[in-house]
JSON list of C-alpha atoms in Angstrom, two decimals:
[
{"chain": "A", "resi": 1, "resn": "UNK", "atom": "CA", "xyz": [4.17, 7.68, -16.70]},
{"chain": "A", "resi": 2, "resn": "UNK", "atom": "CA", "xyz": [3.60, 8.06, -13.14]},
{"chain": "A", "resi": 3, "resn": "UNK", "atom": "CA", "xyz": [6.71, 6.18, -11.75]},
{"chain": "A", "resi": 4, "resn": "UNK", "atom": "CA", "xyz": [7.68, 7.04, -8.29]},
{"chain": "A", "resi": 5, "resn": "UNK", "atom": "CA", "xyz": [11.31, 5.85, -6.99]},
{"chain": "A", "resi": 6, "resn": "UNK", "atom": "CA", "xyz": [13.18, 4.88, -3.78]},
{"chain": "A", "resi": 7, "resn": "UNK", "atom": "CA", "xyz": [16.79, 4.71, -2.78]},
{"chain": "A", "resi": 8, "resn": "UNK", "atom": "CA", "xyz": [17.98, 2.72, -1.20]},
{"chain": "A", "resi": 9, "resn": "UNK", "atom": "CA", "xyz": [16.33, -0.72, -2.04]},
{"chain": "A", "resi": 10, "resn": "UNK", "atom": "CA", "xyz": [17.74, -2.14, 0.66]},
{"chain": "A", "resi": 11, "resn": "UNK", "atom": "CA", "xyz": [19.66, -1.09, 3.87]},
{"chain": "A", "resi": 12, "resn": "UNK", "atom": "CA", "xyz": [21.79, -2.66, 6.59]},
{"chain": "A", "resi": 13, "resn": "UNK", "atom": "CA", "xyz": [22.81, -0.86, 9.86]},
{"chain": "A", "resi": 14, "resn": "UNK", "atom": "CA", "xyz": [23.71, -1.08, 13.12]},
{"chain": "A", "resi": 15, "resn": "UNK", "atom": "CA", "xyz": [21.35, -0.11, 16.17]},
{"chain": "A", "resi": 16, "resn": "UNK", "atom": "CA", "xyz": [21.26, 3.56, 16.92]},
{"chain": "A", "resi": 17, "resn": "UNK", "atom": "CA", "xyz": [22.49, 5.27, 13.69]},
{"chain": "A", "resi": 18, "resn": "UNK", "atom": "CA", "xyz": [19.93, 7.20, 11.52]},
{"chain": "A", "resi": 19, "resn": "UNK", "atom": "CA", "xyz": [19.37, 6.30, 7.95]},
{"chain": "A", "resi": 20, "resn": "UNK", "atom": "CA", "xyz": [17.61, 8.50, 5.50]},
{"chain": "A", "resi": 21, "resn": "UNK", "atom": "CA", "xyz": [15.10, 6.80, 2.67]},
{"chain": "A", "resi": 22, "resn": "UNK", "atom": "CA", "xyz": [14.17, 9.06, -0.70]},
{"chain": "A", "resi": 23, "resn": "UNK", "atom": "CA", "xyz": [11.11, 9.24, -1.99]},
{"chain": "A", "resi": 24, "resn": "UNK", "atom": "CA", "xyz": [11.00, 10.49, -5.69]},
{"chain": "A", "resi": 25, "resn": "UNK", "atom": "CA", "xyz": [8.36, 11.25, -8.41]},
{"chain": "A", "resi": 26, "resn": "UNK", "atom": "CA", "xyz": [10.29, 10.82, -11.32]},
{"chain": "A", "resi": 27, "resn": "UNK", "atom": "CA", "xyz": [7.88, 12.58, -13.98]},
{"chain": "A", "resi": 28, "resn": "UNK", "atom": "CA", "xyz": [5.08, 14.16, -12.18]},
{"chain": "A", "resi": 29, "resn": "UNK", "atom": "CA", "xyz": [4.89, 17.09, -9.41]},
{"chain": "A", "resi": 30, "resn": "UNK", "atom": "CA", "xyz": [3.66, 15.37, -6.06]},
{"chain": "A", "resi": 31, "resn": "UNK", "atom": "CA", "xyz": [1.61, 17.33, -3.53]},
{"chain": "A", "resi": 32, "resn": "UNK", "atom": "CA", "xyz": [0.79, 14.92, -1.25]},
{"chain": "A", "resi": 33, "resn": "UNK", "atom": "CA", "xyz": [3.56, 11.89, -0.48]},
{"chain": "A", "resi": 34, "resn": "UNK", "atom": "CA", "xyz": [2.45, 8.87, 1.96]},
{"chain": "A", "resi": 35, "resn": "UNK", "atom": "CA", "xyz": [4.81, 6.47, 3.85]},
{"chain": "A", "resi": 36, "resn": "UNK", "atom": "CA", "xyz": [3.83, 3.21, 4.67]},
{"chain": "A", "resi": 37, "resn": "UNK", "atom": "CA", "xyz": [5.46, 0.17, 6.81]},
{"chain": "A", "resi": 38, "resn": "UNK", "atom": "CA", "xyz": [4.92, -3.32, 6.21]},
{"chain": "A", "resi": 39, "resn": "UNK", "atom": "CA", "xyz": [6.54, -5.67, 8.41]},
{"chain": "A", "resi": 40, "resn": "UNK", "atom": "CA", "xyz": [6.16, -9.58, 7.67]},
{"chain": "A", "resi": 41, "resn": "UNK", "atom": "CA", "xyz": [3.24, -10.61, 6.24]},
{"chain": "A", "resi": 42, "resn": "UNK", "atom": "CA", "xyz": [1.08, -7.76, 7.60]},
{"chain": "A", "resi": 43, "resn": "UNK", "atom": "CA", "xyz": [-0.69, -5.06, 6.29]},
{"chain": "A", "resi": 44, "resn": "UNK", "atom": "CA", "xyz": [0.94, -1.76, 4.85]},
{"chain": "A", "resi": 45, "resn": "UNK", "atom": "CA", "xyz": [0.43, 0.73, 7.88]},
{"chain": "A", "resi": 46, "resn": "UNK", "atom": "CA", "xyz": [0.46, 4.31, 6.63]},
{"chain": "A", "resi": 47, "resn": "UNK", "atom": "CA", "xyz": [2.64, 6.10, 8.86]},
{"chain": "A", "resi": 48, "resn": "UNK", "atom": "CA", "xyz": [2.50, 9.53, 7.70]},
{"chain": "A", "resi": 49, "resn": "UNK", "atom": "CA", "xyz": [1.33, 11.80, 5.26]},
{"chain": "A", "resi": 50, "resn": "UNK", "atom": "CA", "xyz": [3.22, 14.96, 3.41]},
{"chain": "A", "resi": 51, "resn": "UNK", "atom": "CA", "xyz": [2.61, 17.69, 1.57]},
{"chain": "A", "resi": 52, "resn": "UNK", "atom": "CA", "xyz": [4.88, 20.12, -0.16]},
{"chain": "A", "resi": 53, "resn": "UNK", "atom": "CA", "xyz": [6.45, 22.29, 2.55]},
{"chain": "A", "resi": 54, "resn": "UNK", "atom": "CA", "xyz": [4.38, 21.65, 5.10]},
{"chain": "A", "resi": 55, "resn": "UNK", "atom": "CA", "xyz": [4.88, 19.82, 8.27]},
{"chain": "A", "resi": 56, "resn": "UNK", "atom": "CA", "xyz": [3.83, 15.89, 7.65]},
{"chain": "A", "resi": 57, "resn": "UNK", "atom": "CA", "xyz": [0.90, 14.18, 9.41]},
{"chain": "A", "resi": 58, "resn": "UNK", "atom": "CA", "xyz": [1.56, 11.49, 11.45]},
{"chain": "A", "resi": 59, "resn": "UNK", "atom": "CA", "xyz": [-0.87, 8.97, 12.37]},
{"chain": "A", "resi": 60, "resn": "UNK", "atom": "CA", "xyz": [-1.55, 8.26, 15.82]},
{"chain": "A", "resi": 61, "resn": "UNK", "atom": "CA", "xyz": [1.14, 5.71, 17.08]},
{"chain": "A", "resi": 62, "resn": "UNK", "atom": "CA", "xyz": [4.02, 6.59, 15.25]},
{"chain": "A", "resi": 63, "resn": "UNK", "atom": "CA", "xyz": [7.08, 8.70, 16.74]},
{"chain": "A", "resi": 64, "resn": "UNK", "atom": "CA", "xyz": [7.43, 12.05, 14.79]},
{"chain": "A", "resi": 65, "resn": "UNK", "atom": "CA", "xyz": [11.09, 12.79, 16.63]},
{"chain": "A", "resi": 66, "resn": "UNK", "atom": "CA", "xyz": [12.10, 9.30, 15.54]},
{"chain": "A", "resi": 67, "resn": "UNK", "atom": "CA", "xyz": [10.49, 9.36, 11.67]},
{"chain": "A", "resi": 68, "resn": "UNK", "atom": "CA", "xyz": [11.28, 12.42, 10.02]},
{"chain": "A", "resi": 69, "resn": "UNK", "atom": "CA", "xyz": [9.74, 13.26, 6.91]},
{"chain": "A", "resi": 70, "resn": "UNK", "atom": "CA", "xyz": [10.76, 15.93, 4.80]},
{"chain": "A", "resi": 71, "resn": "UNK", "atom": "CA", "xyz": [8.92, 16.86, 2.27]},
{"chain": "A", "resi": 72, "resn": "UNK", "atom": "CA", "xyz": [11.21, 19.61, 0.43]},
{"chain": "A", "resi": 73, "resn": "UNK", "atom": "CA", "xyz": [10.37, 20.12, -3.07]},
{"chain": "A", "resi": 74, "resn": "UNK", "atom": "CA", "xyz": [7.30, 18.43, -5.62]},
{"chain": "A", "resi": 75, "resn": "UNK", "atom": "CA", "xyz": [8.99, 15.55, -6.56]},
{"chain": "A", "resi": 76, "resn": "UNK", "atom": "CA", "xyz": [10.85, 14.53, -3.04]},
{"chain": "A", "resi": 77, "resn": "UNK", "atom": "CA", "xyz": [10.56, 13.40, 0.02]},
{"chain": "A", "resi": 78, "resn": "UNK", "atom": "CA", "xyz": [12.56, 11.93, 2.63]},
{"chain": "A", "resi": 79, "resn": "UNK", "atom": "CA", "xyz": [12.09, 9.47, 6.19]},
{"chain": "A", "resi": 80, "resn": "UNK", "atom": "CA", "xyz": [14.80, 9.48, 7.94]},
{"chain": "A", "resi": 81, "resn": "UNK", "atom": "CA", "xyz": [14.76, 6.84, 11.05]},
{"chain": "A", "resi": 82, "resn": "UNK", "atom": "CA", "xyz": [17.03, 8.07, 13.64]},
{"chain": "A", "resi": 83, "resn": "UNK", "atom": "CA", "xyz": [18.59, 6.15, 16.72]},
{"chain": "A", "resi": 84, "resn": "UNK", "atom": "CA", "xyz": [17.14, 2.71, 14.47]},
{"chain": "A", "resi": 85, "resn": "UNK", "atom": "CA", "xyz": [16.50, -0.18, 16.72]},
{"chain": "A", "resi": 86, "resn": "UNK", "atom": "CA", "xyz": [16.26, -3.72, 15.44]},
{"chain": "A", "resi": 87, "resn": "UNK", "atom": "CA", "xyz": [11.97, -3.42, 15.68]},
{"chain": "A", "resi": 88, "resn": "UNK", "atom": "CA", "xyz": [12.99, -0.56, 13.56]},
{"chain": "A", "resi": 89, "resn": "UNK", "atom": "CA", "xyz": [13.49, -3.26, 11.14]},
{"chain": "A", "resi": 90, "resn": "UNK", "atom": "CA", "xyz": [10.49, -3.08, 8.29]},
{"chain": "A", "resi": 91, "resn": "UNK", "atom": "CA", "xyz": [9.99, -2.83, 4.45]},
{"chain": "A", "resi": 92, "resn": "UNK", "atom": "CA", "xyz": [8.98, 1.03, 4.20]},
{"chain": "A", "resi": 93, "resn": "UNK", "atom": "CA", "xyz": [7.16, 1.94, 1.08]},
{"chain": "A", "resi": 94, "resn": "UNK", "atom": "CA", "xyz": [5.92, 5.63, -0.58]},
{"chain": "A", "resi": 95, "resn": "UNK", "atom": "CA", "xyz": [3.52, 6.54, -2.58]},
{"chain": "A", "resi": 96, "resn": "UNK", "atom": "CA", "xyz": [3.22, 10.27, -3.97]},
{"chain": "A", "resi": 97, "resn": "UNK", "atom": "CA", "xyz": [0.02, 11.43, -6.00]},
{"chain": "A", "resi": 98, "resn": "UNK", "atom": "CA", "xyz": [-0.90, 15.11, -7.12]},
{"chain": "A", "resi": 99, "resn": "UNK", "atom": "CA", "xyz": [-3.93, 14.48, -4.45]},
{"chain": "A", "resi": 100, "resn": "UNK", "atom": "CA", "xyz": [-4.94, 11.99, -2.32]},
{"chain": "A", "resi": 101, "resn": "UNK", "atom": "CA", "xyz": [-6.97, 9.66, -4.29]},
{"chain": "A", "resi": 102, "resn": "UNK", "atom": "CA", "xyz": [-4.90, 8.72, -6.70]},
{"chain": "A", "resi": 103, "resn": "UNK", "atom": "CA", "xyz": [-1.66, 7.37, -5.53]},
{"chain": "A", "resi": 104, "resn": "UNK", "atom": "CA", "xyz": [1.40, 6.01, -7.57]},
{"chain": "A", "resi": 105, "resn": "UNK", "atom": "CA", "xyz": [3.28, 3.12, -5.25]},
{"chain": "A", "resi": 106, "resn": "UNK", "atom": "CA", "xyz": [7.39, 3.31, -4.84]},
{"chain": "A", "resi": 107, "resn": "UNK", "atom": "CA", "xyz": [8.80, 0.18, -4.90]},
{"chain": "A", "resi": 108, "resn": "UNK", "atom": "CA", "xyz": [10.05, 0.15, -1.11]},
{"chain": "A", "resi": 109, "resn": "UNK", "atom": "CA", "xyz": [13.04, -0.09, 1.11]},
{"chain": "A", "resi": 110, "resn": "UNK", "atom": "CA", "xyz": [14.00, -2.80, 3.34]},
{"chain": "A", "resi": 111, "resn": "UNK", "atom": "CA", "xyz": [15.58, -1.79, 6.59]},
{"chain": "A", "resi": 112, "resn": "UNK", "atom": "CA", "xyz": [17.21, -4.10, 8.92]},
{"chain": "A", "resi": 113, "resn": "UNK", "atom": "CA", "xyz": [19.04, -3.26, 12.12]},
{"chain": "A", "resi": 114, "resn": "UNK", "atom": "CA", "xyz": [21.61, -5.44, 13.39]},
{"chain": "B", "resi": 1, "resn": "UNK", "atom": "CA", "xyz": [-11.81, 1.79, 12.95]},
{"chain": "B", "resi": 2, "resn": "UNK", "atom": "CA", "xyz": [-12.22, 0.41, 9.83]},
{"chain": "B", "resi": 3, "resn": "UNK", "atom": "CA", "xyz": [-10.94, -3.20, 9.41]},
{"chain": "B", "resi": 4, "resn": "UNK", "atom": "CA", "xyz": [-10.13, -4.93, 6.52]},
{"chain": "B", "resi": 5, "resn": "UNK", "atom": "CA", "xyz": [-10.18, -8.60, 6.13]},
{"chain": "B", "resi": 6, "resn": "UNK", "atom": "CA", "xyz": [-8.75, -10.78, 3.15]},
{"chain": "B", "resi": 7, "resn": "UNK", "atom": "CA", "xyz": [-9.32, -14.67, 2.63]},
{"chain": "B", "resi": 8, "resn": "UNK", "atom": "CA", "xyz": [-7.80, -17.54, 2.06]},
{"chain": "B", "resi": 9, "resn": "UNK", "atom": "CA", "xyz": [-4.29, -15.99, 3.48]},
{"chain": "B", "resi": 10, "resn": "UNK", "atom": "CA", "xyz": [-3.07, -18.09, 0.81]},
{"chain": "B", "resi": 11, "resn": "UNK", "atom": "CA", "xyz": [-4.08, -20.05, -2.46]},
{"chain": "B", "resi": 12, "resn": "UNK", "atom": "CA", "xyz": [-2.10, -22.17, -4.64]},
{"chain": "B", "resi": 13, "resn": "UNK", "atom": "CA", "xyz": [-3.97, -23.46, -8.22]},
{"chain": "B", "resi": 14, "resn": "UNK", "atom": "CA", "xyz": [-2.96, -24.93, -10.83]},
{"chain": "B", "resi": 15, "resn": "UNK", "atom": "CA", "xyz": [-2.71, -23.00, -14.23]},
{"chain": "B", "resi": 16, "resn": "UNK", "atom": "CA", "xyz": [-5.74, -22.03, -15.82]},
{"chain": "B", "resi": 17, "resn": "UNK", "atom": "CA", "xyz": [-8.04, -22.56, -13.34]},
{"chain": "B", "resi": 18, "resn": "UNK", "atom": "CA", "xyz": [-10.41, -19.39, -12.66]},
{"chain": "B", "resi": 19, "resn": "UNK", "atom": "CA", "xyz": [-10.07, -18.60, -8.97]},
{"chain": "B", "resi": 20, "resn": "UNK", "atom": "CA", "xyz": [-11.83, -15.82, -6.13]},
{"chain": "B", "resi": 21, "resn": "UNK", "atom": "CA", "xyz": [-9.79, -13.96, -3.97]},
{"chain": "B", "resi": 22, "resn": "UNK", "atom": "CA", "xyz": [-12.51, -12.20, -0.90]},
{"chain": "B", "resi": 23, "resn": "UNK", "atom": "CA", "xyz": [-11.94, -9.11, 1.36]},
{"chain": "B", "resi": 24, "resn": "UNK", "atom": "CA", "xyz": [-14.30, -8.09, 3.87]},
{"chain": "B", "resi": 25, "resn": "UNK", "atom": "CA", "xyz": [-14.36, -4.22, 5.92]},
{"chain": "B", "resi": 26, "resn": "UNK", "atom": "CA", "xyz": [-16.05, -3.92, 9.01]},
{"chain": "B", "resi": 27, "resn": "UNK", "atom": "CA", "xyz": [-17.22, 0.14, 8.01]},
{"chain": "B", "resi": 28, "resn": "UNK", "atom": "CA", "xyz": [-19.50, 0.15, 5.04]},
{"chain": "B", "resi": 29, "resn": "UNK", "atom": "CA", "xyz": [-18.92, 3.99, 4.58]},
{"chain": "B", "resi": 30, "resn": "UNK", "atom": "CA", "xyz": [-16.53, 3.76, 2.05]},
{"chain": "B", "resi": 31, "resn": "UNK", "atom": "CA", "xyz": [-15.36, 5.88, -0.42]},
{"chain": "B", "resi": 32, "resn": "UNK", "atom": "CA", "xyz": [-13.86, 3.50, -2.67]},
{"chain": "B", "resi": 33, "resn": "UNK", "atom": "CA", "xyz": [-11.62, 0.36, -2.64]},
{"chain": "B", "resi": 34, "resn": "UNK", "atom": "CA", "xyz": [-8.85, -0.81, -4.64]},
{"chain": "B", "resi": 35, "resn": "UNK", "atom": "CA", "xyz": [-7.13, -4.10, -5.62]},
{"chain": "B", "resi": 36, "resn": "UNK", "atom": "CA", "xyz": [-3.54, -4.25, -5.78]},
{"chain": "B", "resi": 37, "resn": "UNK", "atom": "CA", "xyz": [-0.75, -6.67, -7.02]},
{"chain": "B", "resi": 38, "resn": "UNK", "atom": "CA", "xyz": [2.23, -6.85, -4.79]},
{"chain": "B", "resi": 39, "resn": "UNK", "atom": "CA", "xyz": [5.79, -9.35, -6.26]},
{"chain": "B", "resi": 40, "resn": "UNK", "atom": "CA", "xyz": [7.95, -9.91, -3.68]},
{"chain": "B", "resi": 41, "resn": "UNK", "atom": "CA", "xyz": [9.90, -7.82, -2.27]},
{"chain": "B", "resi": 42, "resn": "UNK", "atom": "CA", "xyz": [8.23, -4.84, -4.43]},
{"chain": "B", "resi": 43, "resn": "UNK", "atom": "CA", "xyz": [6.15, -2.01, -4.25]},
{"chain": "B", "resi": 44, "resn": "UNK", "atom": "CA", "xyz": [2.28, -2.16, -5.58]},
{"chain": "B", "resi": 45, "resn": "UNK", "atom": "CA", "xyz": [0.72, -2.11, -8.54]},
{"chain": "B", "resi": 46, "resn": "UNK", "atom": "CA", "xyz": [-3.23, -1.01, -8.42]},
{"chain": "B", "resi": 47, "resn": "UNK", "atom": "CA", "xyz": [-5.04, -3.21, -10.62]},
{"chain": "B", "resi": 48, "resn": "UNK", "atom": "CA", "xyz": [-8.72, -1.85, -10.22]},
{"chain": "B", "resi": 49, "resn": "UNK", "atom": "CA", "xyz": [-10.47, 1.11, -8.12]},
{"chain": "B", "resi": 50, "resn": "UNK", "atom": "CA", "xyz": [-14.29, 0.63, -7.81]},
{"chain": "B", "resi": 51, "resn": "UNK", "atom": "CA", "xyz": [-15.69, 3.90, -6.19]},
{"chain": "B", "resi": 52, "resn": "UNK", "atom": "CA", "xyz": [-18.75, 3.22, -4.18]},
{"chain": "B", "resi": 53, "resn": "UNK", "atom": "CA", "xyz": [-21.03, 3.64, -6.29]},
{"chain": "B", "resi": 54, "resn": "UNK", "atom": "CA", "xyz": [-19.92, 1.21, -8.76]},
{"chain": "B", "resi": 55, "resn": "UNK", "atom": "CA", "xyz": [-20.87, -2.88, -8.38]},
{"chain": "B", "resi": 56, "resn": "UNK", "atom": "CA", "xyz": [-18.39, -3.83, -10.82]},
{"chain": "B", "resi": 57, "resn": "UNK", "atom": "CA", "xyz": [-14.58, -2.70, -12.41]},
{"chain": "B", "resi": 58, "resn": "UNK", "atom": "CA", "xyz": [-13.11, -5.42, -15.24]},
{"chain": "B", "resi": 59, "resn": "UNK", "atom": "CA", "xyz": [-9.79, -5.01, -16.61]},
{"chain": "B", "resi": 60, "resn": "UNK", "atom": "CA", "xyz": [-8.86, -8.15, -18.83]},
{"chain": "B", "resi": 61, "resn": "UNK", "atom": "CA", "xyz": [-8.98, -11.25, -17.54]},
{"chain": "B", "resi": 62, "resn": "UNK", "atom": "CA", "xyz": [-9.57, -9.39, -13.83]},
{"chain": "B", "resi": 63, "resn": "UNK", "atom": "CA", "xyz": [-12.99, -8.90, -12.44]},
{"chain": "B", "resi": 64, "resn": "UNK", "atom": "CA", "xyz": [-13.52, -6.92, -9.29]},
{"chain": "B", "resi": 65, "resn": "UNK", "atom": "CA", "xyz": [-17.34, -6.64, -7.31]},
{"chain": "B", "resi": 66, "resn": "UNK", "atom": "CA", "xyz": [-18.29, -4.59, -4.63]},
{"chain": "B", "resi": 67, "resn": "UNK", "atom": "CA", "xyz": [-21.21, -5.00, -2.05]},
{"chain": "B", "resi": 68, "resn": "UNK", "atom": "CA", "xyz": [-21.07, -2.22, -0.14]},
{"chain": "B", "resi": 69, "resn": "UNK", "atom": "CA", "xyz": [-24.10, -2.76, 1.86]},
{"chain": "B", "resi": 70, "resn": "UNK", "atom": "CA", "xyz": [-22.57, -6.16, 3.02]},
{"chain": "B", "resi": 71, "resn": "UNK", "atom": "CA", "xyz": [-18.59, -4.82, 3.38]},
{"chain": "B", "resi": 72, "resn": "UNK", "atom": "CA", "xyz": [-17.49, -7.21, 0.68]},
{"chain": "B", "resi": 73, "resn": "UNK", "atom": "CA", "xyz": [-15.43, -7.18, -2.42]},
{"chain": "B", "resi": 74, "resn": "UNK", "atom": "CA", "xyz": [-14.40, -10.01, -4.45]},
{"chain": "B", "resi": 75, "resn": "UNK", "atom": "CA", "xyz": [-11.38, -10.22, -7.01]},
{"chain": "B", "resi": 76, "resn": "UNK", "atom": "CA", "xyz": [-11.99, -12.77, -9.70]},
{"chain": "B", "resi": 77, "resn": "UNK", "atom": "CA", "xyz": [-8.94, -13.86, -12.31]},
{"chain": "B", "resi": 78, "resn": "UNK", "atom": "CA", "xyz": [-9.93, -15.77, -15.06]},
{"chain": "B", "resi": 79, "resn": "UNK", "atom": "CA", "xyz": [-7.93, -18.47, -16.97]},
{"chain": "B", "resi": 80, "resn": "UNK", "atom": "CA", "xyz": [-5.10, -17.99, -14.21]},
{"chain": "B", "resi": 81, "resn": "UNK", "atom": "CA", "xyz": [-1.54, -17.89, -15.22]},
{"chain": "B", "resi": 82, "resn": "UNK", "atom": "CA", "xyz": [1.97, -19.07, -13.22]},
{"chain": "B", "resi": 83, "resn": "UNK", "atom": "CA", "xyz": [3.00, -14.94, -13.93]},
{"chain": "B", "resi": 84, "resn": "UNK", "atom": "CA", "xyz": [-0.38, -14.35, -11.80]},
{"chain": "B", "resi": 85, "resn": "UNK", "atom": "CA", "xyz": [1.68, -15.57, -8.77]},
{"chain": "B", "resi": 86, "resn": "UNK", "atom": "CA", "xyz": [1.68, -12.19, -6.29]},
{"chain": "B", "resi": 87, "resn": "UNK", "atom": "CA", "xyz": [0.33, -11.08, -2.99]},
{"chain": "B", "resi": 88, "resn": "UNK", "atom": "CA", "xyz": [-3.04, -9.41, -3.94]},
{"chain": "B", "resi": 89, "resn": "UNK", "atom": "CA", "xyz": [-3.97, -6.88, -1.69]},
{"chain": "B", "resi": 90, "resn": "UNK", "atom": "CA", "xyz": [-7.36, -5.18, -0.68]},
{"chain": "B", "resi": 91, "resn": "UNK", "atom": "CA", "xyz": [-7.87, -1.49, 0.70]},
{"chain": "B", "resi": 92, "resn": "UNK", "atom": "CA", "xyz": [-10.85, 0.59, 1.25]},
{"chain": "B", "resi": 93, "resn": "UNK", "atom": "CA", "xyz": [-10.74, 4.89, 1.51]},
{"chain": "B", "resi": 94, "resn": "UNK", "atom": "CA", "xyz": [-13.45, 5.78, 4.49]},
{"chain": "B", "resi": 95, "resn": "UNK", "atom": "CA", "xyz": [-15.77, 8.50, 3.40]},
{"chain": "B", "resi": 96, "resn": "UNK", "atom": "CA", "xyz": [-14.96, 10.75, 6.21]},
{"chain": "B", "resi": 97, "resn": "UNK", "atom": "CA", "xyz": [-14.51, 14.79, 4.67]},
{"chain": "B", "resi": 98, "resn": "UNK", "atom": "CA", "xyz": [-11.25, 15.03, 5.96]},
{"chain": "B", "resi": 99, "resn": "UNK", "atom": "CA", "xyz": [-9.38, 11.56, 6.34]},
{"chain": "B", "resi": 100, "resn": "UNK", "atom": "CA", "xyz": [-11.00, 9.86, 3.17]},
{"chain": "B", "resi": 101, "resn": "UNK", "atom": "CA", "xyz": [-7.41, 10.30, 1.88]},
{"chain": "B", "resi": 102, "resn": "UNK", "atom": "CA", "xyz": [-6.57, 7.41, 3.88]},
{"chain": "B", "resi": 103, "resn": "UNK", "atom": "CA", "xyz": [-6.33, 3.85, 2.84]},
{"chain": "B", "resi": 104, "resn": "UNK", "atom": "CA", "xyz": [-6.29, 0.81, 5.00]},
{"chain": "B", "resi": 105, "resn": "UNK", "atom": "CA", "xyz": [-5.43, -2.26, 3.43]},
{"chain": "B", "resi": 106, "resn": "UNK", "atom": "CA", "xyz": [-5.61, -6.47, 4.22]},
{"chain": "B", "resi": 107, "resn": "UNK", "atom": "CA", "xyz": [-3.12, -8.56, 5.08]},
{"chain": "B", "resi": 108, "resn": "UNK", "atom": "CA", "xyz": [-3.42, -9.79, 1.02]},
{"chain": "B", "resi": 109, "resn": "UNK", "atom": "CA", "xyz": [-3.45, -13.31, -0.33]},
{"chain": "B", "resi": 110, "resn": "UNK", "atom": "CA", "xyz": [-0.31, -14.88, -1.38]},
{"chain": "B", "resi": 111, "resn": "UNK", "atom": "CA", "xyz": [-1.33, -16.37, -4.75]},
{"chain": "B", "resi": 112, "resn": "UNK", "atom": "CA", "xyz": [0.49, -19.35, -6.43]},
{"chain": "B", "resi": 113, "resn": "UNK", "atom": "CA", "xyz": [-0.10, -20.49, -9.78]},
{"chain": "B", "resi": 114, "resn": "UNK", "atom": "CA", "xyz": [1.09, -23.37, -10.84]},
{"chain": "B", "resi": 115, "resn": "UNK", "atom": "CA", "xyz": [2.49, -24.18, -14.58]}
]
C-alpha cells in the first residue's frame, strides 16, 4: 500500500516551453501533496505544499507564476514549469500523505532543458 | 533556520562490516526525524521515524539514536550488505504549531558496500 506515482520519469525540452509533471496516489486519498527539488548532490528542497482544492503554499524563494501546482482531485497533483530554463534543470520529487506527518515518496522526475 | 548536517559525504566498506552514518541539526526543537534510503535516480524510501521523545527506533539489522539535547542522530547498519549501497538521507520536522509539517533534510551519505 501507500504507493505514490510520477509521470514522466524523465523529460527533455528545449528552453522556454512548459512541461507538466503528475503526481499520483495510486491507492490512498491524499490531502496534503509536497514537491521537492533536488539538484546534484544536494538536499531535497521542498518547494511547495498542496492541499485538495486549495491554492498551494510556496516556500519563500520559489516562483509561484513559474511552478504551478494544481492540486485537483485526492489522488493528483500536478507542477507544471513554464518558460523552463536550463537552471530549470533538477530531479523534482512528490510526496502525498493523508496529513503532514506521514508522507509516502514518488519516485521523481528528471528535467533537463537544453 | 534549521540546518541539517550529514557525515562522511561518502563511505565505501567492505561487506559485512557494521558501519555509522551521523547527522547533526543546528535547532534542537524538533518534532521528529527520519532516515531515508534513496537508489539512484529514485524516489525515497523512509526506513525509521524516531519522534522526539524516543532515544532509539530498530528495524532489522538498522539502528537509529537520537540526542536531541545535542542535535544528533546516528544510523547504525549492522552486518552491511553490497544491496545496502544507497544515499541515506537525514531530515528533522521543527516543532513549530504551524510549519512542523515541514521537513528539511541533509545532503545524505552515498554508501558503498563492497561484495
Amino acid at each position: 500500500g501507500a504507493v505514490v506515482s510520477q509521470h514522466p520519469s524523465r523529460v527533455i525540452c528545449k528552453s522556454g516551453t512548459s512541461v507538466k509533471i503528475e503526481c499520483r496516489s495510486l491507492d490512498f486519498q491524499a490531502t496534503t501533496m509536497f514537491w521537492y527539488r533536488q539538484f546534484p548532490k544536494q538536499s531535497l528542497m521542498l518547494m511547495a505544499t498542496s492541499n485538495e482544492g486549495s491554492k498551494a503554499t510556496y516556500e519563500q524563494g520559489v516562483e509561484k507564476d513559474k511552478f504551478l501546482i494544481n492540486h485537483a482531485s485526492l489522488t493528483l497533483s500536478t507542477l507544471t514549469v513554464t518558460s523552463a530554463h536550463p537552471e530549470d534543470s533538477s530531479f523534482y520529487i512528490c510526496s502525498a500523505g493523508t496529513g503532514w506527518e506521514t508522507q509516502y515518496f514518488g519516485p521523481g522526475t528528471r528535467l533537463l532543458v537544453l | 533556520k534549521q540546518e541539517v548536517t550529514q557525515i562522511p559525504a561518502a563511505l565505501s566498506v567492505p561487506e559485512g562490516e557494521n558501519l555509522v552514518l551521523n547527522c547533526s541539526f543546528t535547532d534542537s526543537a524538533i518534532y521528529n526525524l527520519q532516515w531515508f534510503r534513496q537508489d539512484p535516480g529514485k524516489g525515497l524510501t523512509s526506513l525509521l521515524l524516531i519522534q522526539s521523545s524516543q532515544r532509539e527506533q530498530t528495524s532489522g539489522r538498522l539502528n537509529a539514536s537520537l540526542d536531541k539535547s545535542s542535535g544528533r542522530s546516528t544510523l547504525y547498519i549492522a552486518a552491511s550488505q553490497p544491496g545496502d549501497s544507497a544515499t541515506y538521507l537525514c531530515a528533522v520536522r521543527l516543532d513549530s504549531g504551524g510549519s512542523n509539517y515541514k521537513l528539511t533534510f541533509g545532503k545524505g551519505t552515498l554508501l558503498t558496500v563492497n561484495p
